[in-house]
Coordinates of C-alpha atoms in Angstrom, one line a residue:
X1 CA -27.7 -34.7 -31.5
X2 CA -27.7 -38.4 -31.7
X3 CA -30.3 -40.5 -29.9
X4 CA -29.3 -42.7 -27.0
X5 CA -29.6 -46.4 -27.0
X6 CA -30.4 -49.0 -24.4
X7 CA -27.2 -50.2 -22.8
X8 CA -28.3 -52.1 -19.8
X9 CA -27.4 -55.8 -19.6
X10 CA -31.0 -56.9 -19.8
X11 CA -34.0 -55.3 -21.2
X12 CA -36.4 -53.3 -19.2
X13 CA -39.3 -53.4 -17.0
X14 CA -42.8 -53.4 -18.5
X15 CA -44.4 -52.8 -15.1
X16 CA -42.7 -49.5 -14.4
X17 CA -45.9 -47.4 -14.2
X18 CA -48.9 -49.6 -13.7
X19 CA -49.4 -53.2 -12.8
X20 CA -52.6 -53.2 -14.9
X21 CA -50.9 -52.0 -18.1
X22 CA -51.3 -55.3 -20.0
X23 CA -54.9 -55.8 -19.0
X24 CA -55.6 -52.4 -20.5
X25 CA -53.8 -53.4 -23.7
X26 CA -56.0 -56.5 -24.0
X27 CA -59.1 -54.4 -23.7
X28 CA -58.1 -52.4 -26.7
X29 CA -58.1 -54.9 -29.5
X30 CA -57.2 -58.2 -31.0
X31 CA -54.7 -59.8 -28.6
X32 CA -55.4 -63.5 -28.8
X33 CA -55.8 -64.5 -25.2
X34 CA -58.8 -65.1 -23.0
X35 CA -59.8 -61.8 -21.4
X36 CA -62.8 -60.6 -19.3
X37 CA -64.1 -57.3 -20.3
X38 CA -66.9 -55.2 -18.9
X39 CA -69.2 -52.8 -20.7
X40 CA -68.1 -49.2 -20.3
X41 CA -69.5 -45.8 -21.3
X42 CA -67.7 -44.0 -24.1
X43 CA -64.5 -42.3 -23.1
X44 CA -64.4 -38.7 -24.4
X45 CA -60.8 -37.8 -23.5
X46 CA -58.2 -37.6 -26.2
X47 CA -55.2 -39.9 -26.0
X48 CA -52.0 -38.2 -27.0
X49 CA -49.7 -41.0 -27.8
X50 CA -46.2 -40.3 -29.1
X51 CA -43.1 -42.4 -29.6
X52 CA -41.1 -39.9 -27.6
X53 CA -43.7 -38.5 -25.0
X54 CA -44.0 -39.7 -21.4
X55 CA -45.5 -43.1 -20.8
X56 CA -49.2 -43.0 -21.0
X57 CA -52.0 -45.2 -19.6
X58 CA -54.1 -47.1 -22.1
X59 CA -57.6 -45.8 -22.6
X60 CA -60.5 -48.2 -21.7
X61 CA -62.6 -48.2 -24.8
X62 CA -65.3 -50.8 -25.5
X63 CA -63.9 -54.2 -26.6
X64 CA -64.8 -55.8 -30.0
X65 CA -67.9 -57.8 -30.0
X66 CA -67.7 -61.6 -29.6
X67 CA -68.8 -62.1 -33.2
X68 CA -65.9 -60.0 -34.4
X69 CA -63.4 -61.8 -32.3
X70 CA -64.5 -65.2 -33.8
X71 CA -63.2 -64.1 -37.2
X72 CA -59.6 -65.0 -36.1
X73 CA -58.8 -68.6 -37.2
X74 CA -58.4 -71.1 -34.4
X75 CA -54.9 -72.4 -33.7
X76 CA -53.7 -75.9 -34.3
X77 CA -51.6 -77.3 -31.5
X78 CA -48.2 -78.7 -32.7
X79 CA -47.6 -82.4 -32.5
X80 CA -44.2 -82.9 -30.8
X81 CA -42.3 -86.0 -29.8
X82 CA -41.0 -86.5 -26.2
X83 CA -37.6 -84.9 -27.0
X84 CA -39.2 -81.8 -28.5
X85 CA -41.6 -81.5 -25.6
X86 CA -38.7 -81.6 -23.1
X87 CA -36.7 -79.1 -25.2
X88 CA -39.7 -76.8 -25.4
X89 CA -40.2 -76.9 -21.6
X90 CA -36.5 -76.2 -21.0
X91 CA -36.3 -73.3 -23.4
X92 CA -39.5 -71.8 -22.1
X93 CA -38.0 -71.9 -18.6
X94 CA -34.9 -70.1 -19.8
X95 CA -37.1 -67.5 -21.6
X96 CA -39.2 -67.0 -18.5
X97 CA -36.1 -66.3 -16.5
X98 CA -34.8 -63.9 -19.1
X99 CA -38.1 -62.0 -19.3
X100 CA -38.2 -61.7 -15.5
X101 CA -34.7 -60.2 -15.6
X102 CA -35.8 -57.8 -18.3
X103 CA -38.7 -56.6 -16.2
X104 CA -36.3 -55.4 -13.6
X105 CA -35.2 -52.5 -15.8
X106 CA -37.1 -49.5 -17.4
X107 CA -38.0 -49.7 -21.1
X108 CA -37.0 -46.9 -23.4
X109 CA -40.1 -45.3 -25.0
X110 CA -39.1 -46.6 -28.4
X111 CA -39.7 -50.2 -27.2
X112 CA -42.3 -49.8 -24.5
X113 CA -45.6 -51.2 -25.7
X114 CA -47.5 -48.9 -23.4
X115 CA -46.2 -46.1 -25.6
X116 CA -45.8 -47.7 -28.9
X117 CA -49.3 -49.2 -29.2
X118 CA -51.3 -46.9 -27.1
X119 CA -54.5 -45.1 -28.3
X120 CA -55.2 -45.6 -32.0
X121 CA -51.9 -47.3 -32.5
X122 CA -53.4 -50.3 -30.7
X123 CA -54.3 -53.4 -32.7
X124 CA -57.8 -54.5 -33.8
X125 CA -59.3 -57.9 -34.6
X126 CA -60.1 -59.0 -38.2
X127 CA -63.3 -57.6 -39.7
X128 CA -65.2 -59.5 -42.3
X129 CA -66.7 -57.6 -45.2
X130 CA -69.4 -55.0 -44.3
X131 CA -71.3 -53.7 -47.4
X132 CA -73.3 -50.5 -48.1
X133 CA -71.4 -48.3 -45.7
X134 CA -72.9 -44.9 -44.8
X135 CA -71.5 -42.1 -47.0
X136 CA -71.7 -38.4 -46.5
X137 CA -71.3 -36.4 -49.7
X138 CA -70.8 -38.3 -53.0
X139 CA -68.1 -40.8 -53.9
X140 CA -66.7 -39.6 -57.3
X141 CA -67.7 -41.8 -60.3
X142 CA -64.1 -42.3 -61.3
X143 CA -63.3 -44.2 -58.1
X144 CA -64.0 -47.8 -59.0
X145 CA -61.8 -50.5 -57.4
X146 CA -60.3 -51.0 -53.9
X147 CA -58.1 -48.9 -51.7
X148 CA -55.8 -51.1 -49.5
X149 CA -53.5 -49.9 -46.8
X150 CA -51.0 -51.9 -44.7
X151 CA -50.2 -51.6 -41.1
X152 CA -48.7 -53.2 -38.0
X153 CA -51.2 -55.0 -35.8
X154 CA -49.7 -57.4 -33.2
X155 CA -51.7 -60.6 -32.9
X156 CA -50.4 -61.3 -29.4
X157 CA -49.9 -59.1 -26.3
X158 CA -46.2 -58.2 -26.1
X159 CA -44.3 -59.9 -23.2
X160 CA -41.2 -57.7 -23.6
X161 CA -40.0 -54.9 -25.8
X162 CA -42.2 -53.9 -28.7
X163 CA -41.7 -51.2 -31.4
X164 CA -44.7 -50.1 -33.5
X165 CA -42.9 -51.4 -36.6
X166 CA -42.8 -55.0 -35.0
X167 CA -46.5 -55.7 -35.3
X168 CA -48.0 -58.4 -37.6
X169 CA -49.2 -57.2 -41.0
X170 CA -52.9 -56.3 -41.4
X171 CA -54.4 -54.9 -44.6
X172 CA -57.5 -52.7 -44.5
X173 CA -59.6 -52.6 -47.6
X174 CA -62.3 -50.2 -48.8
X175 CA -63.9 -51.5 -52.1
X176 CA -65.8 -49.0 -54.3
X177 CA -68.5 -49.9 -56.8
X178 CA -70.8 -47.4 -58.5
X179 CA -71.0 -45.0 -55.5
X180 CA -71.2 -47.6 -52.7
X181 CA -68.4 -48.9 -50.4
X182 CA -67.5 -51.9 -48.4
X183 CA -64.8 -52.5 -45.7
X184 CA -62.8 -55.4 -44.4
X185 CA -59.5 -56.0 -42.7
X186 CA -57.4 -59.2 -42.4
X187 CA -54.1 -60.3 -41.2
X188 CA -51.6 -61.3 -43.9
X189 CA -51.0 -64.9 -43.2
X190 CA -47.3 -64.9 -42.9
X191 CA -45.3 -68.0 -41.9
X192 CA -44.5 -66.1 -38.7
X193 CA -48.1 -65.4 -37.8
X194 CA -49.3 -68.9 -38.7
X195 CA -46.7 -70.5 -36.4
X196 CA -47.3 -68.2 -33.5
X197 CA -51.0 -68.6 -33.8
X198 CA -50.6 -72.4 -33.7
X199 CA -48.3 -72.1 -30.7
X200 CA -50.7 -69.7 -29.0
X201 CA -48.0 -67.1 -28.1
X202 CA -45.4 -64.8 -29.6
X203 CA -42.1 -66.7 -30.2
X204 CA -40.3 -65.0 -33.1
X205 CA -37.9 -62.2 -32.0
X206 CA -39.0 -58.6 -32.6
X207 CA -36.4 -57.0 -34.7
X208 CA -36.6 -53.5 -33.2
X209 CA -38.3 -53.9 -29.9
X210 CA -36.4 -56.9 -28.5
X211 CA -33.0 -57.2 -30.3
X212 CA -31.0 -54.9 -28.1
X213 CA -27.9 -55.8 -26.1
X214 CA -27.2 -59.1 -24.4
X215 CA -30.9 -59.7 -23.9
X216 CA -31.4 -59.5 -27.7
X217 CA -28.5 -62.0 -28.3
X218 CA -30.1 -64.3 -25.8
X219 CA -33.4 -64.1 -27.5
X220 CA -31.8 -64.9 -30.9
X221 CA -30.1 -67.9 -29.4
X222 CA -33.3 -69.1 -27.9
X223 CA -35.1 -68.7 -31.3
X224 CA -32.4 -70.7 -33.2
X225 CA -32.4 -73.3 -30.5
X226 CA -36.1 -73.8 -31.0
X227 CA -35.4 -74.1 -34.7
X228 CA -32.7 -76.8 -34.0
X229 CA -35.3 -78.9 -32.3
X230 CA -37.9 -78.1 -35.0
X231 CA -40.2 -76.3 -32.6
X232 CA -40.3 -73.5 -35.0
X233 CA -39.5 -73.2 -38.7
X234 CA -37.3 -70.1 -39.5
X235 CA -36.2 -71.3 -42.9
X236 CA -39.4 -70.1 -44.7
X237 CA -39.5 -66.5 -43.6
X238 CA -39.7 -64.6 -40.4
X239 CA -41.1 -61.3 -41.7
X240 CA -44.3 -59.5 -40.8
X241 CA -45.4 -58.1 -44.2
X242 CA -46.7 -55.0 -42.5
X243 CA -45.2 -52.0 -44.4
X244 CA -45.7 -51.7 -48.2
X245 CA -48.3 -52.8 -50.8
X246 CA -47.8 -52.9 -54.5
X247 CA -50.0 -54.3 -57.3
X248 CA -47.8 -55.9 -59.9
X249 CA -48.2 -58.6 -62.5
X250 CA -51.8 -59.2 -61.5
X251 CA -51.0 -59.7 -57.9
X252 CA -51.3 -57.6 -54.7
X253 CA -48.1 -58.0 -52.8
X254 CA -47.7 -57.2 -49.0
X255 CA -44.1 -56.5 -48.0
X256 CA -41.7 -55.8 -45.2
X257 CA -38.0 -55.6 -45.9
X258 CA -37.1 -58.6 -43.8
X259 CA -38.7 -61.2 -46.0
X260 CA -40.1 -62.1 -49.4
X261 CA -43.4 -60.5 -50.3
X262 CA -46.8 -62.2 -49.7
X263 CA -49.4 -62.5 -52.4
X264 CA -52.8 -61.4 -51.1
X265 CA -56.0 -61.7 -53.2
X266 CA -58.9 -59.3 -53.1
X267 CA -62.1 -61.5 -53.4
X268 CA -65.0 -60.4 -55.5
X269 CA -67.0 -59.3 -52.5
X270 CA -64.2 -57.2 -51.1
X271 CA -62.6 -59.6 -48.6
X272 CA -58.9 -60.4 -48.4
X273 CA -57.2 -63.8 -48.6
X274 CA -53.5 -64.6 -48.3
X275 CA -52.4 -66.9 -51.2
X276 CA -48.7 -67.6 -50.5
X277 CA -45.3 -66.3 -49.6
X278 CA -44.4 -65.2 -53.1
X279 CA -41.0 -65.9 -54.7
X280 CA -41.9 -64.9 -58.3
X281 CA -41.9 -68.6 -59.3
X282 CA -38.7 -69.3 -57.3
X283 CA -36.8 -66.5 -58.9
X284 CA -36.4 -64.4 -55.8
X285 CA -34.1 -65.9 -53.2
X286 CA -33.5 -63.0 -50.9
X287 CA -35.6 -60.4 -49.0
X288 CA -37.0 -57.4 -50.9
X289 CA -37.5 -53.9 -49.4
X290 CA -41.1 -52.7 -48.9
X291 CA -40.8 -49.8 -51.4
X292 CA -40.3 -51.3 -54.9
X293 CA -40.8 -48.8 -57.7
X294 CA -43.2 -49.3 -60.7
X295 CA -42.2 -47.5 -63.9
X296 CA -45.5 -46.1 -65.3
X297 CA -44.3 -46.3 -68.9
X298 CA -42.4 -49.6 -69.1
X299 CA -44.4 -51.5 -66.5
X300 CA -41.2 -52.8 -64.9
X301 CA -40.7 -53.1 -61.2
X302 CA -37.4 -52.2 -59.6
X303 CA -36.3 -53.3 -56.1
X304 CA -33.4 -53.6 -53.6
X305 CA -32.5 -56.2 -51.0
X306 CA -30.2 -55.6 -48.1
X307 CA -28.5 -57.9 -45.6
X308 CA -27.4 -56.8 -42.1
X309 CA -25.1 -59.8 -41.5
X310 CA -23.1 -60.8 -44.5
X311 CA -21.9 -59.5 -47.8
X312 CA -23.2 -58.5 -50.3
X313 CA -24.9 -56.0 -48.0
X314 CA -27.0 -54.6 -50.9
X315 CA -28.4 -56.0 -54.2
X316 CA -30.4 -54.4 -56.9
X317 CA -32.7 -56.2 -59.4
X318 CA -35.7 -55.6 -61.5
X319 CA -38.7 -57.5 -62.9
X320 CA -40.2 -57.2 -66.4
X321 CA -43.9 -56.4 -66.6
X322 CA -44.5 -60.1 -66.9
X323 CA -42.7 -60.9 -63.7
X324 CA -39.3 -62.1 -65.1
X325 CA -36.5 -61.2 -62.7
X326 CA -33.1 -59.9 -63.7
X327 CA -29.8 -61.1 -62.3
X328 CA -28.8 -59.5 -59.0
X329 CA -26.5 -56.5 -59.2
X330 CA -24.3 -56.4 -56.1
X331 CA -23.7 -52.9 -54.9
X332 CA -20.5 -52.7 -52.9
X333 CA -20.9 -51.2 -49.4
X334 CA -18.4 -51.3 -46.6
X335 CA -21.0 -51.9 -44.0
X336 CA -24.8 -52.8 -43.8
X337 CA -26.9 -49.7 -44.1
X338 CA -30.6 -48.9 -43.4
X339 CA -32.0 -48.9 -46.9
X340 CA -35.8 -48.4 -46.5
X341 CA -36.4 -46.6 -49.8
X342 CA -34.9 -45.5 -53.1
X343 CA -35.9 -43.7 -56.2
X344 CA -36.0 -44.1 -60.0
X345 CA -35.8 -41.8 -63.0
X346 CA -36.5 -42.6 -66.7
X347 CA -32.9 -44.1 -67.0
X348 CA -31.5 -44.5 -63.5
X349 CA -31.9 -46.0 -60.1
X350 CA -31.0 -43.7 -57.2
X351 CA -29.7 -45.5 -54.1
X352 CA -29.1 -43.7 -50.8
X353 CA -26.2 -44.8 -48.6
X354 CA -26.8 -42.8 -45.5
X355 CA -25.8 -42.4 -41.8
X356 CA -28.1 -45.0 -40.2
X357 CA -26.2 -48.2 -40.2
X358 CA -26.4 -51.7 -38.6
X359 CA -23.6 -52.8 -36.3
X360 CA -24.5 -56.2 -34.8
X361 CA -21.4 -56.0 -32.6
X362 CA -23.1 -53.2 -30.6
X363 CA -25.4 -55.9 -29.1
X364 CA -22.3 -57.5 -27.5
X365 CA -21.5 -54.2 -25.9
X366 CA -25.1 -54.0 -24.6
X367 CA -26.5 -51.5 -27.2
X368 CA -28.8 -51.3 -30.2
X369 CA -27.6 -52.6 -33.6
X370 CA -29.2 -49.7 -35.3
X371 CA -26.9 -46.6 -35.1
X372 CA -26.5 -43.1 -36.3
X373 CA -22.9 -42.9 -37.5
X374 CA -22.2 -39.2 -37.5
X375 CA -18.7 -39.7 -38.9
X376 CA -20.1 -41.4 -42.1
X377 CA -20.6 -39.3 -45.2
X378 CA -24.0 -39.7 -46.7
X379 CA -24.0 -40.3 -50.4
X380 CA -26.4 -41.2 -53.3
X381 CA -25.5 -43.7 -55.9
X382 CA -26.7 -43.4 -59.5
X383 CA -26.9 -46.6 -61.5
X384 CA -28.4 -47.3 -64.9
X385 CA -31.6 -49.3 -64.7
X386 CA -30.3 -52.0 -67.1
X387 CA -26.9 -52.2 -65.6
X388 CA -25.4 -55.8 -65.3
X389 CA -23.0 -54.8 -62.6
X390 CA -22.2 -51.8 -60.4
X391 CA -18.9 -50.9 -62.0
X392 CA -20.3 -47.7 -63.7
X393 CA -22.2 -46.6 -60.6
X394 CA -21.6 -42.9 -59.7
X395 CA -21.6 -41.8 -56.1
X396 CA -22.3 -38.2 -55.1
X397 CA -21.8 -37.1 -51.5
X398 CA -24.7 -35.4 -49.7
X399 CA -23.5 -34.3 -46.3
X400 CA -25.6 -34.8 -43.2
X401 CA -28.6 -36.2 -45.1
X402 CA -31.0 -38.9 -44.0
X403 CA -34.1 -39.4 -46.0
X404 CA -36.3 -42.3 -44.6
X405 CA -38.5 -41.8 -47.8
X406 CA -37.8 -40.5 -51.2
X407 CA -40.9 -39.1 -53.1
X408 CA -39.6 -38.8 -56.6
X409 CA -36.6 -38.2 -58.8
X410 CA -36.0 -37.0 -62.4
X411 CA -33.3 -36.1 -64.8
X412 CA -32.4 -32.6 -66.0
X413 CA -30.0 -33.3 -68.9
X414 CA -29.4 -29.6 -69.6
X415 CA -27.5 -29.3 -66.3
X416 CA -26.3 -32.9 -66.0
X417 CA -28.2 -33.1 -62.8
X418 CA -30.6 -35.6 -61.2
X419 CA -33.2 -34.0 -58.9
X420 CA -34.2 -36.1 -55.9
X421 CA -37.2 -35.1 -53.7
X422 CA -37.2 -36.5 -50.2
X423 CA -37.9 -35.6 -46.5
X424 CA -34.7 -35.1 -44.6
X425 CA -35.1 -36.4 -41.1
X426 CA -33.2 -35.3 -37.9
X427 CA -32.1 -36.9 -35.7
X428 CA -31.7 -39.7 -38.2
X429 CA -32.2 -42.6 -35.8
X430 CA -35.0 -41.0 -33.8
X431 CA -37.6 -43.6 -34.9
X432 CA -35.5 -46.4 -33.5
X433 CA -33.7 -45.0 -30.5
X434 CA -34.8 -42.8 -27.7
X435 CA -33.7 -39.2 -27.8
X436 CA -34.5 -35.8 -26.2
X437 CA -34.2 -33.8 -29.4
X438 CA -37.5 -33.3 -31.3
X439 CA -37.9 -34.9 -34.7
X440 CA -37.8 -32.7 -37.8
X441 CA -38.7 -33.9 -41.3
X442 CA -37.9 -31.3 -43.9
X443 CA -39.1 -31.7 -47.5
X444 CA -36.0 -31.1 -49.5
X445 CA -34.7 -30.8 -53.1
X446 CA -31.4 -32.6 -53.6
X447 CA -29.5 -32.1 -56.8
X448 CA -26.8 -34.6 -57.9
X449 CA -24.5 -33.2 -60.5
X450 CA -23.2 -36.2 -62.5
X451 CA -20.5 -34.1 -64.2
X452 CA -18.9 -32.4 -61.2
X453 CA -19.8 -35.1 -58.6
X454 CA -21.1 -32.4 -56.3
X455 CA -24.5 -32.0 -54.7
X456 CA -26.8 -29.2 -53.3
X457 CA -29.7 -29.5 -50.9
X458 CA -32.3 -27.0 -50.0
X459 CA -35.7 -26.9 -48.2
X460 CA -38.6 -26.6 -50.7
X461 CA -40.9 -24.7 -48.3
X462 CA -40.3 -21.4 -46.6
X463 CA -39.5 -21.3 -42.8
X464 CA -43.0 -19.9 -42.2
X465 CA -44.7 -22.9 -43.9
X466 CA -42.4 -25.5 -42.4
X467 CA -44.1 -28.6 -41.0
X468 CA -43.0 -32.2 -40.6
X469 CA -43.9 -34.0 -43.8
X470 CA -43.4 -37.7 -44.0
X471 CA -45.6 -40.4 -45.6
X472 CA -47.0 -39.6 -49.0
X473 CA -46.5 -39.7 -52.8
X474 CA -46.6 -37.9 -56.2
X475 CA -49.0 -38.8 -59.0
X476 CA -47.9 -42.4 -59.7
X477 CA -48.4 -42.0 -63.4
X478 CA -45.5 -39.5 -63.3
X479 CA -43.1 -41.4 -61.1
X480 CA -39.5 -41.0 -62.3
X481 CA -40.5 -37.9 -64.3
X482 CA -40.6 -34.3 -63.4
X483 CA -43.5 -33.6 -61.2
X484 CA -44.9 -30.4 -59.8
X485 CA -47.0 -31.7 -56.9
X486 CA -46.3 -33.9 -53.9
X487 CA -49.0 -35.0 -51.4
X488 CA -47.5 -35.6 -48.0
X489 CA -48.7 -36.3 -44.4
X490 CA -48.5 -33.5 -41.9
X491 CA -46.8 -35.5 -39.1
X492 CA -47.7 -33.3 -36.3
X493 CA -48.1 -33.8 -33.4
X494 CA -45.5 -36.5 -34.1
X495 CA -46.0 -39.3 -34.7
X496 CA -49.7 -38.7 -35.4
X497 CA -50.9 -37.1 -38.7
X498 CA -53.3 -34.2 -38.5
X499 CA -53.7 -33.7 -42.2
X500 CA -51.8 -33.5 -45.5
X501 CA -50.1 -30.9 -47.6
X502 CA -50.2 -30.4 -51.3
X503 CA -46.8 -28.9 -52.1
X504 CA -45.8 -27.2 -55.3
X505 CA -42.2 -28.5 -55.8
X506 CA -41.4 -25.7 -58.2
X507 CA -42.5 -22.7 -56.1
X508 CA -42.7 -24.0 -52.6
X509 CA -46.3 -23.0 -52.2
X510 CA -48.2 -25.2 -49.7
X511 CA -51.9 -25.9 -49.5
X512 CA -52.9 -27.8 -46.3
X513 CA -55.9 -29.9 -45.6
X514 CA -56.7 -30.9 -41.9
X515 CA -58.8 -33.8 -41.1
X516 CA -60.7 -32.0 -38.3
X517 CA -60.7 -31.5 -34.6
X518 CA -59.3 -34.5 -32.7
X519 CA -59.0 -36.4 -36.0
X520 CA -55.8 -37.9 -37.2
X521 CA -54.9 -40.1 -40.2
X522 CA -51.9 -41.4 -42.1
X523 CA -50.5 -41.6 -45.6
X524 CA -52.5 -39.6 -48.2
X525 CA -53.0 -41.7 -51.3
X526 CA -53.3 -39.7 -54.6
X527 CA -55.6 -41.4 -57.0
X528 CA -55.6 -40.0 -60.6
X529 CA -59.1 -39.4 -62.0
X530 CA -58.0 -40.2 -65.5
X531 CA -54.5 -41.7 -66.4
X532 CA -54.7 -39.7 -69.7
X533 CA -55.4 -36.4 -68.0
X534 CA -53.0 -33.6 -68.9
X535 CA -53.4 -32.1 -65.4
X536 CA -51.1 -33.6 -62.9
X537 CA -53.4 -32.8 -59.9
X538 CA -56.5 -34.1 -61.5
X539 CA -57.5 -36.7 -58.9
X540 CA -58.5 -37.4 -55.3
X541 CA -56.7 -38.0 -52.0
X542 CA -57.9 -41.0 -50.0
X543 CA -57.0 -41.3 -46.3
X544 CA -58.1 -43.3 -43.3
X545 CA -59.0 -41.0 -40.4
X546 CA -59.7 -41.7 -36.8
X547 CA -61.7 -39.4 -34.5
X548 CA -60.0 -39.7 -31.1
X549 CA -62.9 -38.0 -29.3
X550 CA -65.8 -40.1 -30.8
X551 CA -63.5 -43.2 -31.2
X552 CA -64.8 -43.8 -34.7
X553 CA -62.9 -44.2 -38.0
X554 CA -63.7 -43.1 -41.5
X555 CA -62.3 -42.8 -45.0
X556 CA -62.0 -39.2 -46.3
X557 CA -62.0 -38.4 -50.0
X558 CA -60.6 -35.0 -50.9
X559 CA -60.5 -33.3 -54.3
X560 CA -56.8 -32.8 -55.0
X561 CA -57.4 -29.8 -57.3
X562 CA -59.7 -27.8 -55.0
X563 CA -58.5 -29.4 -51.7
X564 CA -62.2 -29.7 -50.6
X565 CA -63.8 -32.8 -49.0
X566 CA -65.9 -34.7 -51.5
X567 CA -67.1 -37.6 -49.5
X568 CA -66.6 -39.4 -46.2
X569 CA -67.2 -43.2 -45.8
X570 CA -68.1 -44.2 -42.2
X571 CA -66.3 -47.4 -41.3
X572 CA -67.8 -50.1 -39.1
X573 CA -64.8 -50.6 -36.9
X574 CA -61.7 -48.7 -35.8
X575 CA -58.8 -48.4 -38.2
X576 CA -55.4 -48.0 -36.4
X577 CA -52.8 -45.6 -37.7
X578 CA -50.7 -47.5 -40.2
X579 CA -48.2 -47.4 -43.0
X580 CA -48.4 -47.5 -46.8
X581 CA -51.2 -48.3 -49.3
X582 CA -52.2 -48.5 -53.0
X583 CA -55.3 -48.5 -55.1
X584 CA -56.3 -51.3 -57.5
X585 CA -58.7 -50.3 -60.2
X586 CA -61.7 -52.4 -61.1
X587 CA -60.2 -53.6 -64.4
X588 CA -57.1 -54.8 -62.6
X589 CA -59.2 -56.6 -59.9
X590 CA -60.9 -58.5 -62.7
X591 CA -57.6 -59.9 -63.9
X592 CA -56.1 -61.0 -60.5
X593 CA -54.2 -64.3 -60.4

């Protein structure tokens, strides 16, 4: 069953259930507007927020202290001439009228901020470094460095539609040194965030929450009109840098697929500082998806870039371990396609061309530009890593398959097959469009036969063990090679994560670890104990966990071999549910640029 999209002329009413909804939002976190809060006793009820559950009231938890709020940098008011001031006033009047019309209609749950950023999905303010955090258990001696995780954290209170993916990027960092731990979190200083902070309000269109139907077209026109009068600068990036993190060529890069990456430095004391919007010394001229792949042997990084408006809709490129970019390889597609992730093997790049597509013309008809095209045949493309063009690319059809994430892939030359491990999601567009059908994410083995051009697909786990498995990874030292284990988030009750599963990809055996009663987390990060270890599961799982009853957050460290909790780092402030992370070892931290 496909999900339904918003088709009303204007976008919906944010006031549909409570006139006090936005005051409740403000009490939750970091929205940058003056608010009056009152001390309250701790709230013991659990907030069950879901992207597809009924609209929920926001919980009233204690607000951050004034000292924490002050960590956000002050805005600088723009200096406009009289023409710019007049244009700004006129465009703001138009936007106000548009917003008022939008409020006359109900919001779908996939763009209702009272659903999307309720509970522990709500934003938090920046947190300067706190050292010597309380630890229960013992931090393993091999863990030296910093665990960083990205997430969406809107700086400003939404005035219209908002999807969880739309929030500004914030990185949470736990630095380890000889058994002690520190914590900090900072916004990634994107061009978008800097400009909105200076203007004192949100002004860039939200790609998922707002760009629907005629209202979305109107907001795009308003934005570009502001650019015409130089009220905003949209020529140096509009992305939020909230999804992925990768450490490459002595730099930590924060990414979202709608922009260039941002270089963020981890300071010696464990704080975070945005350096710049990073173009690899002006080599990268286009956006880059948030899931580039690092080859553990060659040190190269492989990436894709997609365009939803003009051809080429998809490009492939790579970087040498020293950061030298290859020429773009244009991959011919008949239409722009959602390309959130891909995979590599020792020799090949595996590119999914699936059934979630972009049709900007749907906005003219009043709908969402992100669609599930049930008539399209999903397929996977196989391209040599060093290819100069796509002429030798082989496409293998994989019917009714949509994998938002691919966990690994490898070659099996004896059968002329490439094995791809991914989570097949149904309905494919359920993250973006409202639907009645419950989401399923099935860990699957997909085999692409390069000789016959045929494919097979099967669930890895038995029906009895089946749970929704989404964010996660394999041992990163084995990426692109045959791996036995995958460590994946148990996305139940969707979209929260109650634990993680260690899955034997050969036998289907599943070992589950749950974070605890009323505790939920996110992506489990596998950190190898020793890169030279012969045992693939010799390492630890790191995961941010939030206790929804006590309203406190922690970092859990689990032994990946025994699946037993080794240590728990108590964090000084709440960590919202987020996206993807990585670990930077102490030796790499010492060589940062």
